[in-house]
Amino acid sequence: EVQLVQSGAEVKKPGESLRISCKCSGYSFTRHWIAWVRQKPGKGLEWMGIIYPGDSETRYSPSFQGQVTISVDKSITTAYLQWSSLKASDTAIYYCAREGDDDYLADSWGQGTLVTVSP
Amino acid sequence: QSVLTQPPSVSGAPGQRVTISCTGSSSNIGANYAVHWYQHLPGTTPKLLIFLNTIRPSGVPDRFSGSKSGTSASLAITGLQAADEADYYCQSYDSGLSGWVFGGGTKLTVL
């Protein structure tokens, strides 16, 4: 069974750094892209970027380029999303999702990680 | 402003039929990239409803159906039930952005 298990909720102050994780299991980790999706309070889903664990090729949405860093550790089949300096506007739920075999389909999702950034 | 355009809300009485539109452009839906639909309840993981424009995953009732034509796609829900109240999102790929694109989401209210 494919499973994506994300790290727990975080409460941070503006300017702090943060890395959240997405532990993947039940399939060949290096053969499927992993995406990160943001949902701000009361808003819709936004694609942030995607990484191919096989070679760490990464693509970012223009809206998130330079704002976050996506990475993987193949040895522990885990993907990461990190910030070097959080802003209050980064408060959101962040989902990781696996891209399946069919035409850019998100076929499995993590449970989401709530990040709250407040002074 | 989302790349794919959905109505912010739709509503219908129990048992009725509603449709949710998803309008894109020549760099996504119109470029023959597939459209996928997700049902999302607050605090839960998005659930795949329709993939590759028209296909229902196992376990999704046949009350849910998808279609695609030109630069648009639609999700139809028949025999509305209270349990269908949720947010619905379309998703595709955009060649200009080289990435996934979502619609802004549509909130379905069952009256």
PDB file of C-alpha atoms in Angstrom:
ATOM      1  CA  GLU A   1       0.000   0.000   0.000  1.00  0.00           C
ATOM      2  CA  VAL A   2       1.302   3.414  -0.988  1.00  0.00           C
ATOM      3  CA  GLN A   3       1.610   5.704   2.031  1.00  0.00           C
ATOM      4  CA  LEU A   4       2.797   9.286   2.403  1.00  0.00           C
ATOM      5  CA  VAL A   5       3.129  10.286   6.052  1.00  0.00           C
ATOM      6  CA  GLN A   6       3.922  13.893   6.847  1.00  0.00           C
ATOM      7  CA  SER A   7       5.533  15.423   9.889  1.00  0.00           C
ATOM      8  CA  GLY A   8       3.414  17.090  12.545  1.00  0.00           C
ATOM      9  CA  ALA A   9       2.058  20.584  12.939  1.00  0.00           C
ATOM     10  CA  GLU A  10       4.513  23.403  13.493  1.00  0.00           C
ATOM     11  CA  VAL A  11       4.213  26.817  15.175  1.00  0.00           C
ATOM     12  CA  LYS A  12       6.984  29.233  14.272  1.00  0.00           C
ATOM     13  CA  LYS A  13       7.830  32.922  14.480  1.00  0.00           C
ATOM     14  CA  PRO A  14       8.479  35.139  11.459  1.00  0.00           C
ATOM     15  CA  GLY A  15      12.085  34.906  10.341  1.00  0.00           C
ATOM     16  CA  GLU A  16      12.600  31.380  11.640  1.00  0.00           C
ATOM     17  CA  SER A  17      13.579  28.464   9.430  1.00  0.00           C
ATOM     18  CA  LEU A  18      11.616  25.249   9.027  1.00  0.00           C
ATOM     19  CA  ARG A  19      11.782  21.924   7.257  1.00  0.00           C
ATOM     20  CA  ILE A  20       8.766  19.607   7.023  1.00  0.00           C
ATOM     21  CA  SER A  21       8.901  16.047   5.784  1.00  0.00           C
ATOM     22  CA  CYS A  22       6.945  13.473   3.789  1.00  0.00           C
ATOM     23  CA  LYS A  23       7.905   9.831   4.426  1.00  0.00           C
ATOM     24  CA  CYS A  24       6.976   7.647   1.444  1.00  0.00           C
ATOM     25  CA  SER A  25       6.520   3.893   1.512  1.00  0.00           C
ATOM     26  CA  GLY A  26       4.880   1.028  -0.340  1.00  0.00           C
ATOM     27  CA  TYR A  27       6.367   1.728  -3.772  1.00  0.00           C
ATOM     28  CA  SER A  28       9.621   2.419  -5.581  1.00  0.00           C
ATOM     29  CA  PHE A  29      10.449   5.892  -4.216  1.00  0.00           C
ATOM     30  CA  THR A  30      12.867   6.844  -6.968  1.00  0.00           C
ATOM     31  CA  ARG A  31      10.381   6.253  -9.792  1.00  0.00           C
ATOM     32  CA  HIS A  32       7.639   8.760  -8.968  1.00  0.00           C
ATOM     33  CA  TRP A  33       7.716  12.531  -8.738  1.00  0.00           C
ATOM     34  CA  ILE A  34       6.677  14.041  -5.384  1.00  0.00           C
ATOM     35  CA  ALA A  35       4.865  17.387  -5.364  1.00  0.00           C
ATOM     36  CA  TRP A  36       4.104  19.888  -2.630  1.00  0.00           C
ATOM     37  CA  VAL A  37       0.733  21.663  -2.539  1.00  0.00           C
ATOM     38  CA  ARG A  38      -0.269  24.594  -0.350  1.00  0.00           C
ATOM     39  CA  GLN A  39      -3.694  25.464   1.015  1.00  0.00           C
ATOM     40  CA  LYS A  40      -3.913  28.788   2.807  1.00  0.00           C
ATOM     41  CA  PRO A  41      -6.789  29.306   5.267  1.00  0.00           C
ATOM     42  CA  GLY A  42     -10.068  29.521   3.380  1.00  0.00           C
ATOM     43  CA  LYS A  43      -8.341  29.271  -0.002  1.00  0.00           C
ATOM     44  CA  GLY A  44      -7.782  26.673  -2.711  1.00  0.00           C
ATOM     45  CA  LEU A  45      -4.999  24.259  -3.577  1.00  0.00           C
ATOM     46  CA  GLU A  46      -1.794  25.682  -5.076  1.00  0.00           C
ATOM     47  CA  TRP A  47       0.984  23.640  -6.681  1.00  0.00           C
ATOM     48  CA  MET A  48       4.342  24.714  -5.256  1.00  0.00           C
ATOM     49  CA  GLY A  49       6.793  22.450  -7.003  1.00  0.00           C
ATOM     50  CA  ILE A  50       7.860  18.903  -7.667  1.00  0.00           C
ATOM     51  CA  ILE A  51      10.934  16.702  -7.364  1.00  0.00           C
ATOM     52  CA  TYR A  52      12.022  13.455  -8.998  1.00  0.00           C
ATOM     53  CA  PRO A  53      13.767  11.410  -6.296  1.00  0.00           C
ATOM     54  CA  GLY A  54      15.667   9.371  -8.872  1.00  0.00           C
ATOM     55  CA  ASP A  55      17.944  12.278  -9.780  1.00  0.00           C
ATOM     56  CA  SER A  56      16.612  15.139  -7.612  1.00  0.00           C
ATOM     57  CA  GLU A  57      15.472  17.130 -10.649  1.00  0.00           C
ATOM     58  CA  THR A  58      13.249  19.857  -9.211  1.00  0.00           C
ATOM     59  CA  ARG A  59      10.768  22.277 -10.745  1.00  0.00           C
ATOM     60  CA  TYR A  60       9.093  25.164  -8.958  1.00  0.00           C
ATOM     61  CA  SER A  61       5.968  27.169  -9.613  1.00  0.00           C
ATOM     62  CA  PRO A  62       6.992  30.742 -10.435  1.00  0.00           C
ATOM     63  CA  SER A  63       5.013  31.839  -7.371  1.00  0.00           C
ATOM     64  CA  PHE A  64       7.252  29.788  -5.079  1.00  0.00           C
ATOM     65  CA  GLN A  65      10.623  29.905  -6.862  1.00  0.00           C
ATOM     66  CA  GLY A  66      13.197  31.284  -4.424  1.00  0.00           C
ATOM     67  CA  GLN A  67      10.741  31.145  -1.514  1.00  0.00           C
ATOM     68  CA  VAL A  68      11.077  27.463  -0.623  1.00  0.00           C
ATOM     69  CA  THR A  69      13.422  24.546  -1.259  1.00  0.00           C
ATOM     70  CA  ILE A  70      12.283  21.027  -2.130  1.00  0.00           C
ATOM     71  CA  SER A  71      14.648  18.122  -1.564  1.00  0.00           C
ATOM     72  CA  VAL A  72      14.758  14.378  -0.939  1.00  0.00           C
ATOM     73  CA  ASP A  73      16.786  11.857   1.006  1.00  0.00           C
ATOM     74  CA  LYS A  74      16.630   8.647  -1.009  1.00  0.00           C
ATOM     75  CA  SER A  75      18.205   6.607   1.785  1.00  0.00           C
ATOM     76  CA  ILE A  76      15.119   7.138   3.943  1.00  0.00           C
ATOM     77  CA  THR A  77      12.568   7.642   1.124  1.00  0.00           C
ATOM     78  CA  THR A  78      11.617  11.061   2.425  1.00  0.00           C
ATOM     79  CA  ALA A  79      10.855  14.335   0.680  1.00  0.00           C
ATOM     80  CA  TYR A  80      11.262  17.725   2.322  1.00  0.00           C
ATOM     81  CA  LEU A  81       9.930  21.251   2.004  1.00  0.00           C
ATOM     82  CA  GLN A  82      11.933  23.962   3.696  1.00  0.00           C
ATOM     83  CA  TRP A  83      11.952  27.669   4.361  1.00  0.00           C
ATOM     84  CA  SER A  84      14.950  29.749   5.408  1.00  0.00           C
ATOM     85  CA  SER A  85      12.928  32.675   6.715  1.00  0.00           C
ATOM     86  CA  LEU A  86       9.222  32.208   7.373  1.00  0.00           C
ATOM     87  CA  LYS A  87       6.613  34.929   6.960  1.00  0.00           C
ATOM     88  CA  ALA A  88       3.155  35.176   8.474  1.00  0.00           C
ATOM     89  CA  SER A  89       1.790  34.664   4.961  1.00  0.00           C
ATOM     90  CA  ASP A  90       3.313  31.152   4.947  1.00  0.00           C
ATOM     91  CA  THR A  91       0.627  30.048   7.411  1.00  0.00           C
ATOM     92  CA  ALA A  92      -1.109  27.190   5.615  1.00  0.00           C
ATOM     93  CA  ILE A  93      -1.610  23.470   5.341  1.00  0.00           C
ATOM     94  CA  TYR A  94       1.042  21.838   3.171  1.00  0.00           C
ATOM     95  CA  TYR A  95       0.390  18.535   1.420  1.00  0.00           C
ATOM     96  CA  CYS A  96       2.819  16.239  -0.321  1.00  0.00           C
ATOM     97  CA  ALA A  97       1.445  14.157  -3.177  1.00  0.00           C
ATOM     98  CA  ARG A  98       2.819  11.430  -5.391  1.00  0.00           C
ATOM     99  CA  GLU A  99       2.518  11.835  -9.136  1.00  0.00           C
ATOM    100  CA  GLY A 100       1.174   8.599 -10.543  1.00  0.00           C
ATOM    101  CA  ASP A 101       1.750   6.932 -13.877  1.00  0.00           C
ATOM    102  CA  ASP A 102      -1.158   8.648 -15.605  1.00  0.00           C
ATOM    103  CA  ASP A 103      -0.800  12.114 -17.037  1.00  0.00           C
ATOM    104  CA  TYR A 104       0.328  14.239 -14.067  1.00  0.00           C
ATOM    105  CA  LEU A 105      -2.178  12.653 -11.675  1.00  0.00           C
ATOM    106  CA  ALA A 106      -1.809  13.095  -7.912  1.00  0.00           C
ATOM    107  CA  ASP A 107      -2.659   9.514  -6.987  1.00  0.00           C
ATOM    108  CA  SER A 108      -1.637   9.524  -3.310  1.00  0.00           C
ATOM    109  CA  TRP A 109      -1.549  12.327  -0.767  1.00  0.00           C
ATOM    110  CA  GLY A 110      -0.012  12.911   2.616  1.00  0.00           C
ATOM    111  CA  GLN A 111      -2.297  13.891   5.468  1.00  0.00           C
ATOM    112  CA  GLY A 112      -1.104  17.498   5.440  1.00  0.00           C
ATOM    113  CA  THR A 113       1.090  19.538   7.776  1.00  0.00           C
ATOM    114  CA  LEU A 114      -0.285  22.699   9.355  1.00  0.00           C
ATOM    115  CA  VAL A 115       2.314  25.429   9.584  1.00  0.00           C
ATOM    116  CA  THR A 116       1.405  28.455  11.685  1.00  0.00           C
ATOM    117  CA  VAL A 117       3.675  31.493  11.590  1.00  0.00           C
ATOM    118  CA  SER A 118       2.847  34.053  14.248  1.00  0.00           C
ATOM    119  CA  PRO A 119       4.842  36.636  16.267  1.00  0.00           C
TER     120      PRO A 119
ATOM    121  CA  GLN B   1      -5.985  33.937  -9.817  1.00  0.00           C
ATOM    122  CA  SER B   2      -5.954  30.237 -10.666  1.00  0.00           C
ATOM    123  CA  VAL B   3      -4.862  29.016 -14.095  1.00  0.00           C
ATOM    124  CA  LEU B   4      -7.996  26.849 -14.310  1.00  0.00           C
ATOM    125  CA  THR B   5     -11.300  28.637 -13.685  1.00  0.00           C
ATOM    126  CA  GLN B   6     -14.101  27.095 -11.643  1.00  0.00           C
ATOM    127  CA  PRO B   7     -17.289  28.662 -10.271  1.00  0.00           C
ATOM    128  CA  PRO B   8     -16.776  29.524  -6.583  1.00  0.00           C
ATOM    129  CA  SER B   9     -19.977  27.758  -5.552  1.00  0.00           C
ATOM    130  CA  VAL B  10     -22.807  25.566  -6.789  1.00  0.00           C
ATOM    131  CA  SER B  11     -25.832  24.231  -4.961  1.00  0.00           C
ATOM    132  CA  GLY B  12     -28.658  21.775  -5.407  1.00  0.00           C
ATOM    133  CA  ALA B  13     -31.367  19.961  -3.521  1.00  0.00           C
ATOM    134  CA  PRO B  14     -31.015  16.326  -2.516  1.00  0.00           C
ATOM    135  CA  GLY B  15     -31.543  14.063  -5.503  1.00  0.00           C
ATOM    136  CA  GLN B  16     -30.818  16.778  -8.052  1.00  0.00           C
ATOM    137  CA  ARG B  17     -27.982  17.015 -10.563  1.00  0.00           C
ATOM    138  CA  VAL B  18     -25.250  19.656 -10.540  1.00  0.00           C
ATOM    139  CA  THR B  19     -22.311  20.308 -12.803  1.00  0.00           C
ATOM    140  CA  ILE B  20     -19.013  22.043 -12.062  1.00  0.00           C
ATOM    141  CA  SER B  21     -17.095  23.549 -14.936  1.00  0.00           C
ATOM    142  CA  CYS B  22     -13.328  23.895 -15.275  1.00  0.00           C
ATOM    143  CA  THR B  23     -12.056  26.238 -17.968  1.00  0.00           C
ATOM    144  CA  GLY B  24      -8.448  26.292 -19.077  1.00  0.00           C
ATOM    145  CA  SER B  25      -6.461  27.334 -22.119  1.00  0.00           C
ATOM    146  CA  SER B  26      -4.335  26.116 -24.997  1.00  0.00           C
ATOM    147  CA  SER B  27      -1.370  25.422 -22.705  1.00  0.00           C
ATOM    148  CA  ASN B  28      -3.207  23.025 -20.410  1.00  0.00           C
ATOM    149  CA  ILE B  29      -6.600  21.413 -21.058  1.00  0.00           C
ATOM    150  CA  GLY B  30      -6.591  22.589 -24.675  1.00  0.00           C
ATOM    151  CA  ALA B  31      -3.172  21.028 -25.196  1.00  0.00           C
ATOM    152  CA  ASN B  32      -4.776  17.644 -24.522  1.00  0.00           C
ATOM    153  CA  TYR B  33      -3.455  17.226 -21.008  1.00  0.00           C
ATOM    154  CA  ALA B  34      -5.840  15.185 -18.881  1.00  0.00           C
ATOM    155  CA  VAL B  35      -8.117  16.679 -16.260  1.00  0.00           C
ATOM    156  CA  HIS B  36      -8.462  15.110 -12.821  1.00  0.00           C
ATOM    157  CA  TRP B  37     -11.063  15.932 -10.154  1.00  0.00           C
ATOM    158  CA  TYR B  38     -10.693  15.813  -6.361  1.00  0.00           C
ATOM    159  CA  GLN B  39     -13.190  16.088  -3.530  1.00  0.00           C
ATOM    160  CA  HIS B  40     -11.830  17.877  -0.477  1.00  0.00           C
ATOM    161  CA  LEU B  41     -13.368  18.116   2.942  1.00  0.00           C
ATOM    162  CA  PRO B  42     -11.738  20.536   5.408  1.00  0.00           C
ATOM    163  CA  GLY B  43      -9.111  18.833   7.538  1.00  0.00           C
ATOM    164  CA  THR B  44      -8.885  15.792   5.298  1.00  0.00           C
ATOM    165  CA  THR B  45      -6.766  14.612   2.384  1.00  0.00           C
ATOM    166  CA  PRO B  46      -8.082  15.388  -1.101  1.00  0.00           C
ATOM    167  CA  LYS B  47      -9.882  12.355  -2.520  1.00  0.00           C
ATOM    168  CA  LEU B  48      -9.511  11.442  -6.193  1.00  0.00           C
ATOM    169  CA  LEU B  49     -12.950  11.373  -7.863  1.00  0.00           C
ATOM    170  CA  ILE B  50     -12.214  11.293 -11.586  1.00  0.00           C
ATOM    171  CA  PHE B  51      -8.927  10.815 -13.442  1.00  0.00           C
ATOM    172  CA  LEU B  52      -7.956  10.996 -17.088  1.00  0.00           C
ATOM    173  CA  ASN B  53     -11.028  13.148 -17.776  1.00  0.00           C
ATOM    174  CA  THR B  54     -13.680  10.445 -17.358  1.00  0.00           C
ATOM    175  CA  ILE B  55     -12.436   7.488 -15.294  1.00  0.00           C
ATOM    176  CA  ARG B  56     -13.755   6.769 -11.804  1.00  0.00           C
ATOM    177  CA  PRO B  57     -11.416   5.030  -9.363  1.00  0.00           C
ATOM    178  CA  SER B  58     -12.849   1.926  -7.747  1.00  0.00           C
ATOM    179  CA  GLY B  59     -15.124   2.837  -4.874  1.00  0.00           C
ATOM    180  CA  VAL B  60     -16.321   6.135  -6.345  1.00  0.00           C
ATOM    181  CA  PRO B  61     -20.069   5.941  -7.049  1.00  0.00           C
ATOM    182  CA  ASP B  62     -21.257   6.232 -10.632  1.00  0.00           C
ATOM    183  CA  ARG B  63     -23.196   9.331  -9.550  1.00  0.00           C
ATOM    184  CA  PHE B  64     -19.931  11.140 -10.308  1.00  0.00           C
ATOM    185  CA  SER B  65     -18.890  11.570 -13.940  1.00  0.00           C
ATOM    186  CA  GLY B  66     -16.423  13.677 -15.875  1.00  0.00           C
ATOM    187  CA  SER B  67     -16.197  15.037 -19.374  1.00  0.00           C
ATOM    188  CA  LYS B  68     -13.809  17.162 -21.402  1.00  0.00           C
ATOM    189  CA  SER B  69     -14.115  19.185 -24.582  1.00  0.00           C
ATOM    190  CA  GLY B  70     -11.705  21.673 -26.070  1.00  0.00           C
ATOM    191  CA  THR B  71     -10.266  23.871 -23.340  1.00  0.00           C
ATOM    192  CA  SER B  72     -12.868  22.906 -20.711  1.00  0.00           C
ATOM    193  CA  ALA B  73     -13.925  20.018 -18.540  1.00  0.00           C
ATOM    194  CA  SER B  74     -16.911  19.313 -16.327  1.00  0.00           C
ATOM    195  CA  LEU B  75     -17.759  17.242 -13.291  1.00  0.00           C
ATOM    196  CA  ALA B  76     -21.370  16.097 -12.966  1.00  0.00           C
ATOM    197  CA  ILE B  77     -22.924  14.804  -9.767  1.00  0.00           C
ATOM    198  CA  THR B  78     -26.358  13.196  -9.922  1.00  0.00           C
ATOM    199  CA  GLY B  79     -28.630  12.110  -7.089  1.00  0.00           C
ATOM    200  CA  LEU B  80     -27.142  14.711  -4.745  1.00  0.00           C
ATOM    201  CA  GLN B  81     -26.632  13.613  -1.160  1.00  0.00           C
ATOM    202  CA  ALA B  82     -25.813  15.609   1.971  1.00  0.00           C
ATOM    203  CA  ALA B  83     -22.496  13.741   2.134  1.00  0.00           C
ATOM    204  CA  ASP B  84     -21.495  15.330  -1.193  1.00  0.00           C
ATOM    205  CA  GLU B  85     -21.072  18.732   0.476  1.00  0.00           C
ATOM    206  CA  ALA B  86     -17.396  19.500  -0.043  1.00  0.00           C
ATOM    207  CA  ASP B  87     -14.959  21.516  -2.108  1.00  0.00           C
ATOM    208  CA  TYR B  88     -14.203  20.182  -5.585  1.00  0.00           C
ATOM    209  CA  TYR B  89     -11.023  20.890  -7.536  1.00  0.00           C
ATOM    210  CA  CYS B  90     -10.003  20.226 -11.113  1.00  0.00           C
ATOM    211  CA  GLN B  91      -6.322  19.697 -11.882  1.00  0.00           C
ATOM    212  CA  SER B  92      -4.255  19.392 -15.039  1.00  0.00           C
ATOM    213  CA  TYR B  93      -0.763  20.114 -16.363  1.00  0.00           C
ATOM    214  CA  ASP B  94       0.374  23.353 -17.945  1.00  0.00           C
ATOM    215  CA  SER B  95       3.178  23.302 -20.511  1.00  0.00           C
ATOM    216  CA  GLY B  96       3.984  26.980 -19.989  1.00  0.00           C
ATOM    217  CA  LEU B  97       4.450  26.542 -16.244  1.00  0.00           C
ATOM    218  CA  SER B  98       5.897  23.017 -16.610  1.00  0.00           C
ATOM    219  CA  GLY B  99       3.832  21.938 -13.661  1.00  0.00           C
ATOM    220  CA  TRP B 100       0.487  21.067 -12.181  1.00  0.00           C
ATOM    221  CA  VAL B 101      -2.338  23.577 -12.201  1.00  0.00           C
ATOM    222  CA  PHE B 102      -5.471  23.552 -10.072  1.00  0.00           C
ATOM    223  CA  GLY B 103      -8.794  25.260 -10.394  1.00  0.00           C
ATOM    224  CA  GLY B 104      -9.735  27.663  -7.650  1.00  0.00           C
ATOM    225  CA  GLY B 105     -12.147  25.152  -6.168  1.00  0.00           C
ATOM    226  CA  THR B 106     -15.941  24.986  -6.079  1.00  0.00           C
ATOM    227  CA  LYS B 107     -17.917  24.699  -2.860  1.00  0.00           C
ATOM    228  CA  LEU B 108     -20.918  22.411  -3.267  1.00  0.00           C
ATOM    229  CA  THR B 109     -23.843  23.056  -0.962  1.00  0.00           C
ATOM    230  CA  VAL B 110     -26.677  20.548  -0.710  1.00  0.00           C
ATOM    231  CA  LEU B 111     -29.773  22.544   0.170  1.00  0.00           C
TER     232      LEU B 111
END
